[in-house]
Amino acid sequence: TQLLEQSPQFLSIQEGENLTVYCNSSSVFSSLQWYRQEPGEGPVLLVTVVTGGEVKKLKRLTFQFGDARKDSSLHITAAQPGDTGLYLCAAKPSGGYQKVTFGTGTKLQVIP
Amino acid sequence: ETGVTQTPRHLVMGMTNKKSLKCEQHLGHNAMYWYKQSAKKPLELMFVYSLEERVENNSVPSRFSPECPNSSHLFLHLHTLQPEDSALYLCASSQRTGDYEQYFGPGTRLTVT
């Protein structure tokens, strides 16, 4: 079983602050996804990264895939209350057919 | 309707009841999934269907019984559940089995009393 560890588990910040959350593993992945899940809803895909060192931006969100494809980070600039939710990383190991594994998530609360 | 829909959104059932969860995807995908989401645990994959054929069953107790009558619909039949089965049950779909981009429904919040 591939283990994806996310940190921190919980984060409560004031509106306008910056933050970074992490997704780490000892395994190499062929791709990694970030999802956001709002209370009472299912996860919504934000981005997929596939190349080591890749950086993708989605408005105020910046996603980076580690050079060795074992880890990823999500940086949010000037957080807004609408960013509140559970951030999940998910990854698919390299080599053959492998199922997607999800991390435990980072619960973010942005206080107005 | 677009995307992935699930009904009911909330369900409370006793341990002796029989109920079913329904999922429908409007994305033309060929693979569908059932996940269980409990507090403080990663999403747990329960079942995978590809073109109505079950391709994966992750040691799920027999009190959970999936059914996939066609590539757009997926059911999860529940009977004699335990309180520890209370969780959010999520349905997802993807273009093909093993695709990393999965699209989730809103989930059914199940409480077993």
Tab-separated table of C-alpha atoms in Angstrom:
chain	number	residue	atom	x	y	z
A	1	THR	CA	0.000	0.000	0.000
A	2	GLN	CA	1.363	3.408	-1.017
A	3	LEU	CA	1.110	5.923	1.821
A	4	LEU	CA	0.509	9.591	1.180
A	5	GLU	CA	1.103	11.834	4.172
A	6	GLN	CA	-0.334	15.306	4.190
A	7	SER	CA	0.713	18.127	6.477
A	8	PRO	CA	-0.446	19.969	8.354
A	9	GLN	CA	-3.618	18.085	9.258
A	10	PHE	CA	-5.403	21.273	10.285
A	11	LEU	CA	-4.748	24.913	9.471
A	12	SER	CA	-6.687	27.964	10.595
A	13	ILE	CA	-5.576	31.314	9.198
A	14	GLN	CA	-6.838	34.851	8.729
A	15	GLU	CA	-8.076	36.095	5.374
A	16	GLY	CA	-5.223	37.521	3.332
A	17	GLU	CA	-2.515	35.257	4.717
A	18	ASN	CA	-0.409	32.906	2.614
A	19	LEU	CA	-0.091	29.183	3.304
A	20	THR	CA	1.518	26.021	1.993
A	21	VAL	CA	0.348	22.452	2.453
A	22	TYR	CA	2.361	19.374	1.655
A	23	CYS	CA	1.865	15.876	0.331
A	24	ASN	CA	4.729	13.424	0.837
A	25	SER	CA	5.523	9.810	0.130
A	26	SER	CA	8.493	7.492	-0.110
A	27	SER	CA	7.125	6.148	-3.406
A	28	VAL	CA	7.509	7.505	-6.922
A	29	PHE	CA	4.291	8.474	-8.666
A	30	SER	CA	3.425	8.762	-12.329
A	31	SER	CA	0.982	11.559	-11.546
A	32	LEU	CA	-0.448	13.458	-8.618
A	33	GLN	CA	-3.740	15.278	-8.211
A	34	TRP	CA	-5.030	17.868	-5.769
A	35	TYR	CA	-8.703	17.990	-4.840
A	36	ARG	CA	-10.712	20.371	-2.652
A	37	GLN	CA	-13.705	19.081	-0.748
A	38	GLU	CA	-16.177	21.503	0.789
A	39	PRO	CA	-18.375	20.439	3.714
A	40	GLY	CA	-21.236	18.233	2.561
A	41	GLU	CA	-19.833	17.795	-0.939
A	42	GLY	CA	-17.589	15.421	-2.844
A	43	PRO	CA	-13.976	16.239	-3.762
A	44	VAL	CA	-13.486	18.470	-6.798
A	45	LEU	CA	-10.372	18.050	-8.917
A	46	LEU	CA	-8.165	21.158	-8.928
A	47	VAL	CA	-5.098	20.057	-10.875
A	48	THR	CA	-3.052	17.115	-12.128
A	49	VAL	CA	0.742	17.213	-12.311
A	50	VAL	CA	2.711	14.580	-14.189
A	51	THR	CA	6.269	15.852	-14.742
A	52	GLY	CA	8.923	16.077	-12.018
A	53	GLY	CA	9.497	19.728	-11.097
A	54	GLU	CA	6.275	20.817	-12.790
A	55	VAL	CA	4.591	23.971	-11.491
A	56	LYS	CA	0.973	24.802	-12.267
A	57	LYS	CA	-0.979	27.880	-11.281
A	58	LEU	CA	-4.703	28.208	-10.797
A	59	LYS	CA	-5.442	31.845	-9.900
A	60	ARG	CA	-4.056	32.228	-6.345
A	61	LEU	CA	-3.136	28.538	-6.055
A	62	THR	CA	0.313	27.266	-7.067
A	63	PHE	CA	0.959	23.536	-7.292
A	64	GLN	CA	4.398	21.969	-7.527
A	65	PHE	CA	5.401	18.374	-8.169
A	66	GLY	CA	8.731	17.380	-6.652
A	67	ASP	CA	11.688	16.707	-8.934
A	68	ALA	CA	11.734	13.041	-7.881
A	69	ARG	CA	7.924	12.772	-8.215
A	70	LYS	CA	7.561	11.675	-4.574
A	71	ASP	CA	6.022	14.831	-3.137
A	72	SER	CA	3.978	17.889	-3.933
A	73	SER	CA	3.047	21.225	-2.428
A	74	LEU	CA	0.091	23.558	-2.728
A	75	HIS	CA	0.647	27.237	-1.999
A	76	ILE	CA	-2.261	29.644	-1.595
A	77	THR	CA	-1.616	33.366	-1.814
A	78	ALA	CA	-3.896	35.824	0.006
A	79	ALA	CA	-6.310	33.177	1.236
A	80	GLN	CA	-10.031	33.878	1.022
A	81	PRO	CA	-12.911	32.397	3.065
A	82	GLY	CA	-13.964	30.574	-0.100
A	83	ASP	CA	-10.718	28.587	0.080
A	84	THR	CA	-11.995	26.863	3.228
A	85	GLY	CA	-12.252	23.105	2.810
A	86	LEU	CA	-10.442	19.794	2.922
A	87	TYR	CA	-7.495	19.590	0.526
A	88	LEU	CA	-6.718	16.071	-0.638
A	89	CYS	CA	-3.798	14.860	-2.658
A	90	ALA	CA	-4.111	11.674	-4.674
A	91	ALA	CA	-1.473	9.834	-6.607
A	92	LYS	CA	-1.021	6.962	-8.934
A	93	PRO	CA	2.170	4.920	-8.489
A	94	SER	CA	4.458	4.290	-11.421
A	95	GLY	CA	4.475	1.005	-13.265
A	96	GLY	CA	1.584	-0.937	-14.682
A	97	TYR	CA	-1.990	-0.740	-13.535
A	98	GLN	CA	-2.156	0.783	-10.070
A	99	LYS	CA	-5.079	2.296	-8.308
A	100	VAL	CA	-5.121	5.889	-7.153
A	101	THR	CA	-4.255	6.416	-3.467
A	102	PHE	CA	-5.593	9.347	-1.458
A	103	GLY	CA	-3.920	11.201	1.390
A	104	THR	CA	-5.609	11.929	4.713
A	105	GLY	CA	-6.106	15.575	3.809
A	106	THR	CA	-5.441	19.041	5.202
A	107	LYS	CA	-8.433	20.813	6.680
A	108	LEU	CA	-8.148	24.537	5.991
A	109	GLN	CA	-10.225	27.221	7.649
A	110	VAL	CA	-9.894	30.815	6.454
A	111	ILE	CA	-11.359	33.281	8.933
A	112	PRO	CA	-12.798	36.517	7.519
B	1	GLU	CA	-28.171	17.216	-14.970
B	2	THR	CA	-24.435	17.259	-15.412
B	3	GLY	CA	-21.519	15.530	-13.695
B	4	VAL	CA	-22.079	12.858	-11.086
B	5	THR	CA	-25.233	12.760	-8.987
B	6	GLN	CA	-25.988	10.694	-5.904
B	7	THR	CA	-29.208	9.955	-4.050
B	8	PRO	CA	-30.166	10.149	-1.312
B	9	ARG	CA	-27.886	12.837	0.116
B	10	HIS	CA	-28.624	11.757	3.669
B	11	LEU	CA	-29.758	8.378	5.004
B	12	VAL	CA	-30.428	7.142	8.509
B	13	MET	CA	-31.053	3.434	8.843
B	14	GLY	CA	-31.299	0.829	11.537
B	15	MET	CA	-29.044	-2.202	11.616
B	16	THR	CA	-31.819	-4.472	10.333
B	17	ASN	CA	-32.890	-2.262	7.427
B	18	LYS	CA	-32.155	-2.732	3.734
B	19	LYS	CA	-31.491	0.340	1.644
B	20	SER	CA	-29.763	1.283	-1.597
B	21	LEU	CA	-27.561	4.173	-2.647
B	22	LYS	CA	-27.763	5.369	-6.233
B	23	CYS	CA	-25.166	7.048	-8.411
B	24	GLU	CA	-25.549	8.366	-11.950
B	25	GLN	CA	-22.872	9.904	-14.157
B	26	HIS	CA	-23.630	12.090	-17.162
B	27	LEU	CA	-20.047	12.324	-18.429
B	28	GLY	CA	-19.925	9.372	-20.797
B	29	HIS	CA	-17.290	7.692	-18.637
B	30	ASN	CA	-16.622	3.963	-18.665
B	31	ALA	CA	-15.407	3.454	-15.090
B	32	MET	CA	-17.278	3.997	-11.831
B	33	TYR	CA	-16.161	3.733	-8.227
B	34	TRP	CA	-17.543	3.543	-4.690
B	35	TYR	CA	-15.487	5.102	-1.897
B	36	LYS	CA	-16.035	5.294	1.849
B	37	GLN	CA	-14.916	8.446	3.673
B	38	SER	CA	-14.679	8.260	7.450
B	39	ALA	CA	-13.381	10.911	9.809
B	40	LYS	CA	-9.578	11.038	10.096
B	41	LYS	CA	-9.066	8.290	7.505
B	42	PRO	CA	-8.041	8.481	3.845
B	43	LEU	CA	-10.666	7.791	1.246
B	44	GLU	CA	-11.135	4.024	1.068
B	45	LEU	CA	-11.785	2.513	-2.334
B	46	MET	CA	-14.540	-0.104	-2.070
B	47	PHE	CA	-15.449	-1.191	-5.602
B	48	VAL	CA	-14.423	-0.445	-9.180
B	49	TYR	CA	-16.538	-1.124	-12.252
B	50	SER	CA	-15.409	-0.916	-15.841
B	51	LEU	CA	-18.124	-1.115	-18.491
B	52	GLU	CA	-20.526	-2.684	-15.990
B	53	GLU	CA	-18.014	-5.341	-14.964
B	54	ARG	CA	-16.608	-5.359	-11.448
B	55	VAL	CA	-12.822	-5.189	-11.686
B	56	GLU	CA	-11.926	-4.589	-8.069
B	57	ASN	CA	-13.387	-5.433	-4.673
B	58	ASN	CA	-11.216	-4.316	-1.795
B	59	SER	CA	-12.171	-6.860	0.866
B	60	VAL	CA	-15.450	-5.126	1.532
B	61	PRO	CA	-17.880	-6.958	3.869
B	62	SER	CA	-20.713	-8.760	2.116
B	63	ARG	CA	-23.279	-6.485	3.786
B	64	PHE	CA	-22.289	-4.044	1.000
B	65	SER	CA	-23.411	-5.275	-2.414
B	66	PRO	CA	-22.697	-3.207	-5.549
B	67	GLU	CA	-24.630	-3.319	-8.800
B	68	CYS	CA	-23.803	-1.695	-12.122
B	69	PRO	CA	-26.641	-2.218	-14.628
B	70	ASN	CA	-25.026	0.034	-17.263
B	71	SER	CA	-22.055	2.355	-17.582
B	72	SER	CA	-24.040	5.358	-16.320
B	73	HIS	CA	-25.560	3.903	-13.173
B	74	LEU	CA	-24.098	2.393	-10.031
B	75	PHE	CA	-25.877	1.179	-6.921
B	76	LEU	CA	-24.703	0.155	-3.484
B	77	HIS	CA	-27.150	-2.144	-1.713
B	78	LEU	CA	-26.916	-2.107	2.062
B	79	HIS	CA	-28.209	-4.665	4.550
B	80	THR	CA	-27.599	-5.462	8.233
B	81	LEU	CA	-25.087	-2.667	8.583
B	82	GLN	CA	-23.125	-1.861	11.735
B	83	PRO	CA	-22.754	1.541	13.441
B	84	GLU	CA	-19.107	1.669	12.290
B	85	ASP	CA	-20.387	1.727	8.703
B	86	SER	CA	-21.627	5.275	9.290
B	87	ALA	CA	-19.670	7.457	6.867
B	88	LEU	CA	-19.866	9.533	3.712
B	89	TYR	CA	-20.188	7.248	0.684
B	90	LEU	CA	-18.826	8.788	-2.471
B	91	CYS	CA	-19.333	7.715	-6.036
B	92	ALA	CA	-16.841	8.703	-8.720
B	93	SER	CA	-16.318	8.115	-12.420
B	94	SER	CA	-13.438	8.357	-14.853
B	95	GLN	CA	-12.957	7.921	-18.565
B	96	ARG	CA	-11.163	4.600	-18.081
B	97	THR	CA	-10.287	2.352	-15.165
B	98	GLY	CA	-7.078	3.514	-13.541
B	99	ASP	CA	-7.411	7.040	-14.914
B	100	TYR	CA	-6.058	9.471	-12.413
B	101	GLU	CA	-8.710	12.113	-12.989
B	102	GLN	CA	-11.831	11.055	-11.180
B	103	TYR	CA	-15.009	13.064	-10.898
B	104	PHE	CA	-16.912	12.722	-7.656
B	105	GLY	CA	-20.551	13.003	-6.721
B	106	PRO	CA	-21.654	14.930	-3.621
B	107	GLY	CA	-21.885	11.781	-1.527
B	108	THR	CA	-24.489	10.136	0.684
B	109	ARG	CA	-24.089	10.787	4.408
B	110	LEU	CA	-25.071	7.465	6.001
B	111	THR	CA	-25.841	7.065	9.686
B	112	VAL	CA	-26.470	3.580	11.066
B	113	THR	CA	-28.335	3.533	14.375
